[in-house]
């Protein structure tokens, strides 16, 4: 049976969201700093594209993939990029709200996966 | 690099500190809006200004904020004719501080708005941490 990567992906997304939260907080703290331009994290889809590029190894002659499934490139920190635009407080606060919502989604997904596992454990007993 | 959420709290804390320094300087300016010189013909209180600088913190791996300097505003002083004032020069002219109440009020509003935004970030980090901890409680 192939390993289930539900937890890994949700946890990775939660981690990405926290990094983004740090970037947004930095932008808001520097809202009145002259010459400061807003920072943002590279989109999560880039992380996903990097993650999904793995293939099954069906014959002995195939190359062995070091990474498997949704484990991705591990705990490599995401690149925080300079967007080159000035900080707009309203935009940053909207971003912060979006972050809050997706973090809530991540934690509920983790909880429901956990509940699924617990259900199967209990029914097996 | 430390946990991003903790880093966010630290950055927001630095932002709160910077904005409260700014608010302190605004109240200094307002309090001294009428302060003239001690000696006749001398310079009165000079308006102070805060400058912020973004600083990259290696430990938290992101950019924090700090107050670099509290400098004087080089705008020329206003001269009023008031011979009875102890700070008046030989011609009876008194130099008044270059504090403009409207500008100070606008600055105060901006400082308080930015303070609120930073505080909002602290609240949000706390709610995110609570969500994470709730996973342990009834996951």
PDB file of C-alpha atoms in Angstrom:
ATOM      1  CA  UNK A   1       0.000   0.000   0.000  1.00  0.00           C
ATOM      2  CA  UNK A   2       1.346   3.391  -0.927  1.00  0.00           C
ATOM      3  CA  UNK A   3       1.692   5.812   1.962  1.00  0.00           C
ATOM      4  CA  UNK A   4      -1.066   8.360   2.413  1.00  0.00           C
ATOM      5  CA  UNK A   5       0.308  11.881   2.261  1.00  0.00           C
ATOM      6  CA  UNK A   6      -2.753  13.719   3.494  1.00  0.00           C
ATOM      7  CA  UNK A   7      -1.121  14.887   6.688  1.00  0.00           C
ATOM      8  CA  UNK A   8       2.149  15.850   4.989  1.00  0.00           C
ATOM      9  CA  UNK A   9       0.473  18.095   2.435  1.00  0.00           C
ATOM     10  CA  UNK A  10      -1.813  19.835   4.933  1.00  0.00           C
ATOM     11  CA  UNK A  11       1.075  20.385   7.345  1.00  0.00           C
ATOM     12  CA  UNK A  12       3.246  21.730   4.543  1.00  0.00           C
ATOM     13  CA  UNK A  13       0.546  24.159   3.512  1.00  0.00           C
ATOM     14  CA  UNK A  14       0.106  25.286   7.126  1.00  0.00           C
ATOM     15  CA  UNK A  15       3.847  25.894   7.283  1.00  0.00           C
ATOM     16  CA  UNK A  16       3.793  27.878   4.038  1.00  0.00           C
ATOM     17  CA  UNK A  17       0.904  29.951   5.385  1.00  0.00           C
ATOM     18  CA  UNK A  18       2.857  30.766   8.557  1.00  0.00           C
ATOM     19  CA  UNK A  19       5.834  31.918   6.487  1.00  0.00           C
ATOM     20  CA  UNK A  20       3.461  34.133   4.505  1.00  0.00           C
ATOM     21  CA  UNK A  21       2.030  35.504   7.732  1.00  0.00           C
ATOM     22  CA  UNK A  22       5.555  36.518   8.779  1.00  0.00           C
ATOM     23  CA  UNK A  23       6.069  38.313   5.456  1.00  0.00           C
ATOM     24  CA  UNK A  24       2.771  40.194   5.788  1.00  0.00           C
ATOM     25  CA  UNK A  25       3.550  41.169   9.391  1.00  0.00           C
ATOM     26  CA  UNK A  26       6.927  42.505   8.240  1.00  0.00           C
ATOM     27  CA  UNK A  27       5.188  44.559   5.547  1.00  0.00           C
ATOM     28  CA  UNK A  28       2.742  46.048   8.038  1.00  0.00           C
ATOM     29  CA  UNK A  29       5.500  46.831  10.537  1.00  0.00           C
ATOM     30  CA  UNK A  30       7.377  48.617   7.744  1.00  0.00           C
ATOM     31  CA  UNK A  31       4.312  50.412   6.351  1.00  0.00           C
ATOM     32  CA  UNK A  32       5.823  53.791   7.273  1.00  0.00           C
ATOM     33  CA  UNK A  33       9.426  53.005   6.364  1.00  0.00           C
ATOM     34  CA  UNK A  34      10.639  55.136   3.468  1.00  0.00           C
ATOM     35  CA  UNK A  35      11.915  53.176   0.480  1.00  0.00           C
ATOM     36  CA  UNK A  36      10.596  49.832   1.726  1.00  0.00           C
ATOM     37  CA  UNK A  37       8.898  47.585  -0.815  1.00  0.00           C
ATOM     38  CA  UNK A  38       6.497  44.812   0.113  1.00  0.00           C
ATOM     39  CA  UNK A  39       7.637  41.203   0.420  1.00  0.00           C
ATOM     40  CA  UNK A  40       5.649  38.105  -0.440  1.00  0.00           C
ATOM     41  CA  UNK A  41       6.257  34.361  -0.445  1.00  0.00           C
ATOM     42  CA  UNK A  42       6.373  32.418  -3.692  1.00  0.00           C
ATOM     43  CA  UNK A  43       2.929  30.903  -4.401  1.00  0.00           C
ATOM     44  CA  UNK A  44       2.119  27.500  -2.977  1.00  0.00           C
ATOM     45  CA  UNK A  45       1.335  26.173  -6.462  1.00  0.00           C
ATOM     46  CA  UNK A  46       5.087  26.383  -7.161  1.00  0.00           C
ATOM     47  CA  UNK A  47       5.677  24.117  -4.184  1.00  0.00           C
ATOM     48  CA  UNK A  48       2.980  21.748  -5.444  1.00  0.00           C
ATOM     49  CA  UNK A  49       4.429  21.629  -8.956  1.00  0.00           C
ATOM     50  CA  UNK A  50       7.747  20.708  -7.465  1.00  0.00           C
ATOM     51  CA  UNK A  51       6.110  18.071  -5.309  1.00  0.00           C
ATOM     52  CA  UNK A  52       4.009  16.208  -7.859  1.00  0.00           C
ATOM     53  CA  UNK A  53       6.854  15.439 -10.266  1.00  0.00           C
ATOM     54  CA  UNK A  54       7.432  11.895  -9.081  1.00  0.00           C
ATOM     55  CA  UNK A  55       6.760   8.669 -10.948  1.00  0.00           C
ATOM     56  CA  UNK A  56       6.155   5.124  -9.872  1.00  0.00           C
ATOM     57  CA  UNK A  57       9.080   2.710 -10.131  1.00  0.00           C
ATOM     58  CA  UNK A  58       7.679  -0.393 -11.793  1.00  0.00           C
ATOM     59  CA  UNK A  59      10.841  -2.093 -13.041  1.00  0.00           C
ATOM     60  CA  UNK A  60      14.254  -2.634 -11.530  1.00  0.00           C
ATOM     61  CA  UNK A  61      15.900  -0.643 -14.343  1.00  0.00           C
ATOM     62  CA  UNK A  62      14.015   2.561 -13.523  1.00  0.00           C
ATOM     63  CA  UNK A  63      15.690   5.429 -11.794  1.00  0.00           C
ATOM     64  CA  UNK A  64      15.057   5.506  -8.117  1.00  0.00           C
ATOM     65  CA  UNK A  65      13.245   8.577  -6.909  1.00  0.00           C
ATOM     66  CA  UNK A  66      14.621   9.879  -3.702  1.00  0.00           C
ATOM     67  CA  UNK A  67      11.500  11.805  -2.834  1.00  0.00           C
ATOM     68  CA  UNK A  68       8.117  10.175  -2.842  1.00  0.00           C
ATOM     69  CA  UNK A  69       4.611  11.504  -3.232  1.00  0.00           C
ATOM     70  CA  UNK A  70       3.585  14.636  -1.403  1.00  0.00           C
ATOM     71  CA  UNK A  71       6.575  14.659   0.897  1.00  0.00           C
ATOM     72  CA  UNK A  72       8.012  17.271  -1.430  1.00  0.00           C
ATOM     73  CA  UNK A  73      11.403  18.831  -1.094  1.00  0.00           C
ATOM     74  CA  UNK A  74      11.147  18.611   2.666  1.00  0.00           C
ATOM     75  CA  UNK A  75      11.497  21.505   5.006  1.00  0.00           C
ATOM     76  CA  UNK A  76      13.284  23.802   2.554  1.00  0.00           C
ATOM     77  CA  UNK A  77      12.227  27.344   3.427  1.00  0.00           C
ATOM     78  CA  UNK A  78      10.166  29.087   0.796  1.00  0.00           C
ATOM     79  CA  UNK A  79      11.663  31.944  -1.050  1.00  0.00           C
ATOM     80  CA  UNK A  80      10.471  35.329   0.150  1.00  0.00           C
ATOM     81  CA  UNK A  81      10.518  37.720  -2.779  1.00  0.00           C
ATOM     82  CA  UNK A  82      10.545  41.448  -3.119  1.00  0.00           C
ATOM     83  CA  UNK A  83       7.419  42.495  -5.018  1.00  0.00           C
ATOM     84  CA  UNK A  84       8.825  45.938  -5.792  1.00  0.00           C
ATOM     85  CA  UNK A  85       5.601  47.691  -4.833  1.00  0.00           C
ATOM     86  CA  UNK A  86       4.864  49.987  -1.938  1.00  0.00           C
ATOM     87  CA  UNK A  87       3.045  48.640   1.105  1.00  0.00           C
ATOM     88  CA  UNK A  88      -0.702  49.262   1.045  1.00  0.00           C
ATOM     89  CA  UNK A  89      -2.161  48.607   4.491  1.00  0.00           C
ATOM     90  CA  UNK A  90      -5.598  47.563   3.208  1.00  0.00           C
ATOM     91  CA  UNK A  91      -4.101  45.048   0.794  1.00  0.00           C
ATOM     92  CA  UNK A  92      -1.896  43.602   3.505  1.00  0.00           C
ATOM     93  CA  UNK A  93      -4.817  43.274   5.915  1.00  0.00           C
ATOM     94  CA  UNK A  94      -6.842  41.495   3.234  1.00  0.00           C
ATOM     95  CA  UNK A  95      -3.931  39.148   2.670  1.00  0.00           C
ATOM     96  CA  UNK A  96      -3.791  38.559   6.422  1.00  0.00           C
ATOM     97  CA  UNK A  97      -7.469  37.633   6.450  1.00  0.00           C
ATOM     98  CA  UNK A  98      -6.935  35.194   3.592  1.00  0.00           C
ATOM     99  CA  UNK A  99      -4.040  33.671   5.534  1.00  0.00           C
ATOM    100  CA  UNK A 100      -6.229  33.258   8.581  1.00  0.00           C
ATOM    101  CA  UNK A 101      -8.901  31.486   6.570  1.00  0.00           C
ATOM    102  CA  UNK A 102      -6.543  29.090   4.846  1.00  0.00           C
ATOM    103  CA  UNK A 103      -4.863  28.279   8.139  1.00  0.00           C
ATOM    104  CA  UNK A 104      -8.279  27.478   9.622  1.00  0.00           C
ATOM    105  CA  UNK A 105      -8.918  25.234   6.601  1.00  0.00           C
ATOM    106  CA  UNK A 106      -5.594  23.446   7.103  1.00  0.00           C
ATOM    107  CA  UNK A 107      -6.238  22.734  10.743  1.00  0.00           C
ATOM    108  CA  UNK A 108      -9.778  21.489  10.047  1.00  0.00           C
ATOM    109  CA  UNK A 109      -8.462  19.227   7.302  1.00  0.00           C
ATOM    110  CA  UNK A 110      -5.887  17.814   9.701  1.00  0.00           C
ATOM    111  CA  UNK A 111      -8.578  17.283  12.299  1.00  0.00           C
ATOM    112  CA  UNK A 112     -10.906  15.513   9.906  1.00  0.00           C
ATOM    113  CA  UNK A 113      -8.093  13.242   8.640  1.00  0.00           C
ATOM    114  CA  UNK A 114      -7.299  12.429  12.196  1.00  0.00           C
ATOM    115  CA  UNK A 115     -10.941  11.638  12.880  1.00  0.00           C
ATOM    116  CA  UNK A 116     -10.994   9.361   9.840  1.00  0.00           C
ATOM    117  CA  UNK A 117      -7.978   7.469  11.119  1.00  0.00           C
ATOM    118  CA  UNK A 118      -9.481   7.177  14.572  1.00  0.00           C
ATOM    119  CA  UNK A 119     -12.753   5.880  13.126  1.00  0.00           C
ATOM    120  CA  UNK A 120     -10.985   3.143  11.204  1.00  0.00           C
ATOM    121  CA  UNK A 121      -8.961   2.225  14.275  1.00  0.00           C
ATOM    122  CA  UNK A 122     -12.025   1.965  16.447  1.00  0.00           C
ATOM    123  CA  UNK A 123     -14.070  -0.024  13.953  1.00  0.00           C
ATOM    124  CA  UNK A 124     -11.199  -2.480  13.555  1.00  0.00           C
ATOM    125  CA  UNK A 125     -11.167  -3.256  17.250  1.00  0.00           C
TER     126      UNK A 125
ATOM    127  CA  UNK B   1      15.561  30.634  11.677  1.00  0.00           C
ATOM    128  CA  UNK B   2      12.893  30.358  14.340  1.00  0.00           C
ATOM    129  CA  UNK B   3       9.249  29.368  13.987  1.00  0.00           C
ATOM    130  CA  UNK B   4       7.583  31.778  11.507  1.00  0.00           C
ATOM    131  CA  UNK B   5       4.630  32.485  13.780  1.00  0.00           C
ATOM    132  CA  UNK B   6       6.894  33.477  16.641  1.00  0.00           C
ATOM    133  CA  UNK B   7       8.914  35.600  14.244  1.00  0.00           C
ATOM    134  CA  UNK B   8       5.681  37.316  13.172  1.00  0.00           C
ATOM    135  CA  UNK B   9       4.881  38.163  16.793  1.00  0.00           C
ATOM    136  CA  UNK B  10       8.341  39.648  17.238  1.00  0.00           C
ATOM    137  CA  UNK B  11       8.068  41.742  14.077  1.00  0.00           C
ATOM    138  CA  UNK B  12       4.630  43.016  15.074  1.00  0.00           C
ATOM    139  CA  UNK B  13       6.079  43.851  18.489  1.00  0.00           C
ATOM    140  CA  UNK B  14       8.847  45.884  16.852  1.00  0.00           C
ATOM    141  CA  UNK B  15       6.185  47.669  14.779  1.00  0.00           C
ATOM    142  CA  UNK B  16       4.168  48.490  17.900  1.00  0.00           C
ATOM    143  CA  UNK B  17       7.283  49.869  19.572  1.00  0.00           C
ATOM    144  CA  UNK B  18       8.197  51.998  16.555  1.00  0.00           C
ATOM    145  CA  UNK B  19       4.686  53.447  16.276  1.00  0.00           C
ATOM    146  CA  UNK B  20       4.511  54.233  19.981  1.00  0.00           C
ATOM    147  CA  UNK B  21       7.846  56.069  19.746  1.00  0.00           C
ATOM    148  CA  UNK B  22       6.319  58.075  16.911  1.00  0.00           C
ATOM    149  CA  UNK B  23       3.263  58.861  19.034  1.00  0.00           C
ATOM    150  CA  UNK B  24       5.553  59.958  21.876  1.00  0.00           C
ATOM    151  CA  UNK B  25       7.372  62.362  19.570  1.00  0.00           C
ATOM    152  CA  UNK B  26       4.038  63.762  18.338  1.00  0.00           C
ATOM    153  CA  UNK B  27       2.979  64.508  21.901  1.00  0.00           C
ATOM    154  CA  UNK B  28       6.381  66.100  22.603  1.00  0.00           C
ATOM    155  CA  UNK B  29       5.841  68.381  19.622  1.00  0.00           C
ATOM    156  CA  UNK B  30       2.298  69.260  20.679  1.00  0.00           C
ATOM    157  CA  UNK B  31       3.337  69.942  24.272  1.00  0.00           C
ATOM    158  CA  UNK B  32       6.094  72.247  23.077  1.00  0.00           C
ATOM    159  CA  UNK B  33       4.066  74.013  20.390  1.00  0.00           C
ATOM    160  CA  UNK B  34       4.447  77.317  22.261  1.00  0.00           C
ATOM    161  CA  UNK B  35       7.882  76.856  23.864  1.00  0.00           C
ATOM    162  CA  UNK B  36      10.081  79.847  23.095  1.00  0.00           C
ATOM    163  CA  UNK B  37      13.779  80.332  23.816  1.00  0.00           C
ATOM    164  CA  UNK B  38      15.133  80.980  27.293  1.00  0.00           C
ATOM    165  CA  UNK B  39      17.404  83.804  26.176  1.00  0.00           C
ATOM    166  CA  UNK B  40      16.289  86.879  24.204  1.00  0.00           C
ATOM    167  CA  UNK B  41      16.598  86.316  20.450  1.00  0.00           C
ATOM    168  CA  UNK B  42      17.396  82.590  20.886  1.00  0.00           C
ATOM    169  CA  UNK B  43      15.984  79.649  18.943  1.00  0.00           C
ATOM    170  CA  UNK B  44      12.726  78.135  20.220  1.00  0.00           C
ATOM    171  CA  UNK B  45      11.754  74.434  20.367  1.00  0.00           C
ATOM    172  CA  UNK B  46      12.464  72.719  17.074  1.00  0.00           C
ATOM    173  CA  UNK B  47       9.903  70.199  15.831  1.00  0.00           C
ATOM    174  CA  UNK B  48      11.156  66.588  16.042  1.00  0.00           C
ATOM    175  CA  UNK B  49      10.674  63.934  13.373  1.00  0.00           C
ATOM    176  CA  UNK B  50      10.940  60.145  13.533  1.00  0.00           C
ATOM    177  CA  UNK B  51      12.615  58.087  10.819  1.00  0.00           C
ATOM    178  CA  UNK B  52      11.944  54.383  10.442  1.00  0.00           C
ATOM    179  CA  UNK B  53      14.278  51.863   8.959  1.00  0.00           C
ATOM    180  CA  UNK B  54      13.667  48.302   7.914  1.00  0.00           C
ATOM    181  CA  UNK B  55      16.289  45.949   9.294  1.00  0.00           C
ATOM    182  CA  UNK B  56      16.870  42.367   8.241  1.00  0.00           C
ATOM    183  CA  UNK B  57      16.987  40.137  11.277  1.00  0.00           C
ATOM    184  CA  UNK B  58      19.020  36.990  10.639  1.00  0.00           C
ATOM    185  CA  UNK B  59      17.597  35.154  13.613  1.00  0.00           C
ATOM    186  CA  UNK B  60      13.977  35.526  12.556  1.00  0.00           C
ATOM    187  CA  UNK B  61      14.861  35.477   8.830  1.00  0.00           C
ATOM    188  CA  UNK B  62      12.668  38.416   7.919  1.00  0.00           C
ATOM    189  CA  UNK B  63      12.692  42.192   7.989  1.00  0.00           C
ATOM    190  CA  UNK B  64      11.810  43.938  11.218  1.00  0.00           C
ATOM    191  CA  UNK B  65      11.480  47.670  11.832  1.00  0.00           C
ATOM    192  CA  UNK B  66      13.251  50.132  14.099  1.00  0.00           C
ATOM    193  CA  UNK B  67      13.442  53.854  14.757  1.00  0.00           C
ATOM    194  CA  UNK B  68      16.768  55.036  13.361  1.00  0.00           C
ATOM    195  CA  UNK B  69      16.825  58.609  14.513  1.00  0.00           C
ATOM    196  CA  UNK B  70      14.705  61.363  15.968  1.00  0.00           C
ATOM    197  CA  UNK B  71      15.860  64.378  14.012  1.00  0.00           C
ATOM    198  CA  UNK B  72      14.907  68.017  13.987  1.00  0.00           C
ATOM    199  CA  UNK B  73      12.662  69.520  11.329  1.00  0.00           C
ATOM    200  CA  UNK B  74      14.677  72.135   9.363  1.00  0.00           C
ATOM    201  CA  UNK B  75      11.594  74.224   8.509  1.00  0.00           C
ATOM    202  CA  UNK B  76      12.279  77.907   9.420  1.00  0.00           C
ATOM    203  CA  UNK B  77      10.732  79.251  12.615  1.00  0.00           C
ATOM    204  CA  UNK B  78       7.803  81.614  12.505  1.00  0.00           C
ATOM    205  CA  UNK B  79       8.550  85.123  13.720  1.00  0.00           C
ATOM    206  CA  UNK B  80       5.962  87.013  15.732  1.00  0.00           C
ATOM    207  CA  UNK B  81       6.087  90.600  16.959  1.00  0.00           C
ATOM    208  CA  UNK B  82       5.703  90.446  20.743  1.00  0.00           C
ATOM    209  CA  UNK B  83       7.982  92.910  22.590  1.00  0.00           C
ATOM    210  CA  UNK B  84       6.656  91.871  26.013  1.00  0.00           C
ATOM    211  CA  UNK B  85       7.902  88.286  25.608  1.00  0.00           C
ATOM    212  CA  UNK B  86      11.088  87.463  27.564  1.00  0.00           C
ATOM    213  CA  UNK B  87      12.455  85.733  24.451  1.00  0.00           C
ATOM    214  CA  UNK B  88      11.997  88.817  22.237  1.00  0.00           C
ATOM    215  CA  UNK B  89      15.102  90.197  20.526  1.00  0.00           C
ATOM    216  CA  UNK B  90      16.087  93.882  20.336  1.00  0.00           C
ATOM    217  CA  UNK B  91      13.426  94.598  17.667  1.00  0.00           C
ATOM    218  CA  UNK B  92      10.655  92.923  19.705  1.00  0.00           C
ATOM    219  CA  UNK B  93      10.454  89.839  17.426  1.00  0.00           C
ATOM    220  CA  UNK B  94       9.991  86.374  18.929  1.00  0.00           C
ATOM    221  CA  UNK B  95      10.783  83.131  17.098  1.00  0.00           C
ATOM    222  CA  UNK B  96       7.993  80.616  17.584  1.00  0.00           C
ATOM    223  CA  UNK B  97       8.425  76.810  17.221  1.00  0.00           C
ATOM    224  CA  UNK B  98       7.902  75.342  13.728  1.00  0.00           C
ATOM    225  CA  UNK B  99       5.163  73.022  15.027  1.00  0.00           C
ATOM    226  CA  UNK B 100       2.032  72.876  12.868  1.00  0.00           C
ATOM    227  CA  UNK B 101      -0.898  71.482  14.843  1.00  0.00           C
ATOM    228  CA  UNK B 102      -2.694  70.110  11.776  1.00  0.00           C
ATOM    229  CA  UNK B 103       0.393  68.210  10.633  1.00  0.00           C
ATOM    230  CA  UNK B 104       0.869  66.791  14.119  1.00  0.00           C
ATOM    231  CA  UNK B 105      -2.760  65.644  14.240  1.00  0.00           C
ATOM    232  CA  UNK B 106      -2.441  63.941  10.856  1.00  0.00           C
ATOM    233  CA  UNK B 107       0.762  62.260  12.011  1.00  0.00           C
ATOM    234  CA  UNK B 108      -0.950  61.114  15.187  1.00  0.00           C
ATOM    235  CA  UNK B 109      -3.825  59.570  13.235  1.00  0.00           C
ATOM    236  CA  UNK B 110      -1.439  57.732  10.961  1.00  0.00           C
ATOM    237  CA  UNK B 111       0.599  56.442  13.897  1.00  0.00           C
ATOM    238  CA  UNK B 112      -2.517  55.191  15.639  1.00  0.00           C
ATOM    239  CA  UNK B 113      -3.780  53.459  12.479  1.00  0.00           C
ATOM    240  CA  UNK B 114      -0.456  51.713  11.960  1.00  0.00           C
ATOM    241  CA  UNK B 115      -0.443  50.730  15.619  1.00  0.00           C
ATOM    242  CA  UNK B 116      -3.868  49.147  15.158  1.00  0.00           C
ATOM    243  CA  UNK B 117      -2.683  47.234  12.092  1.00  0.00           C
ATOM    244  CA  UNK B 118       0.276  45.839  14.008  1.00  0.00           C
ATOM    245  CA  UNK B 119      -1.977  44.897  16.902  1.00  0.00           C
ATOM    246  CA  UNK B 120      -4.287  43.110  14.479  1.00  0.00           C
ATOM    247  CA  UNK B 121      -1.320  40.999  13.369  1.00  0.00           C
ATOM    248  CA  UNK B 122      -0.564  40.020  16.966  1.00  0.00           C
ATOM    249  CA  UNK B 123      -4.201  38.993  17.422  1.00  0.00           C
ATOM    250  CA  UNK B 124      -4.186  36.974  14.247  1.00  0.00           C
ATOM    251  CA  UNK B 125      -1.005  35.095  15.128  1.00  0.00           C
ATOM    252  CA  UNK B 126      -2.592  34.276  18.450  1.00  0.00           C
ATOM    253  CA  UNK B 127      -5.725  32.931  16.789  1.00  0.00           C
ATOM    254  CA  UNK B 128      -3.613  30.809  14.425  1.00  0.00           C
ATOM    255  CA  UNK B 129      -1.657  29.372  17.343  1.00  0.00           C
ATOM    256  CA  UNK B 130      -4.918  28.625  19.146  1.00  0.00           C
ATOM    257  CA  UNK B 131      -6.223  26.775  16.077  1.00  0.00           C
ATOM    258  CA  UNK B 132      -3.059  24.680  16.045  1.00  0.00           C
ATOM    259  CA  UNK B 133      -3.339  23.925  19.757  1.00  0.00           C
ATOM    260  CA  UNK B 134      -7.005  23.000  19.368  1.00  0.00           C
ATOM    261  CA  UNK B 135      -5.853  20.128  17.158  1.00  0.00           C
ATOM    262  CA  UNK B 136      -4.197  18.618  20.211  1.00  0.00           C
ATOM    263  CA  UNK B 137      -7.179  19.205  22.432  1.00  0.00           C
ATOM    264  CA  UNK B 138      -9.891  17.435  20.447  1.00  0.00           C
ATOM    265  CA  UNK B 139      -8.172  16.186  17.280  1.00  0.00           C
TER     266      UNK B 139
END
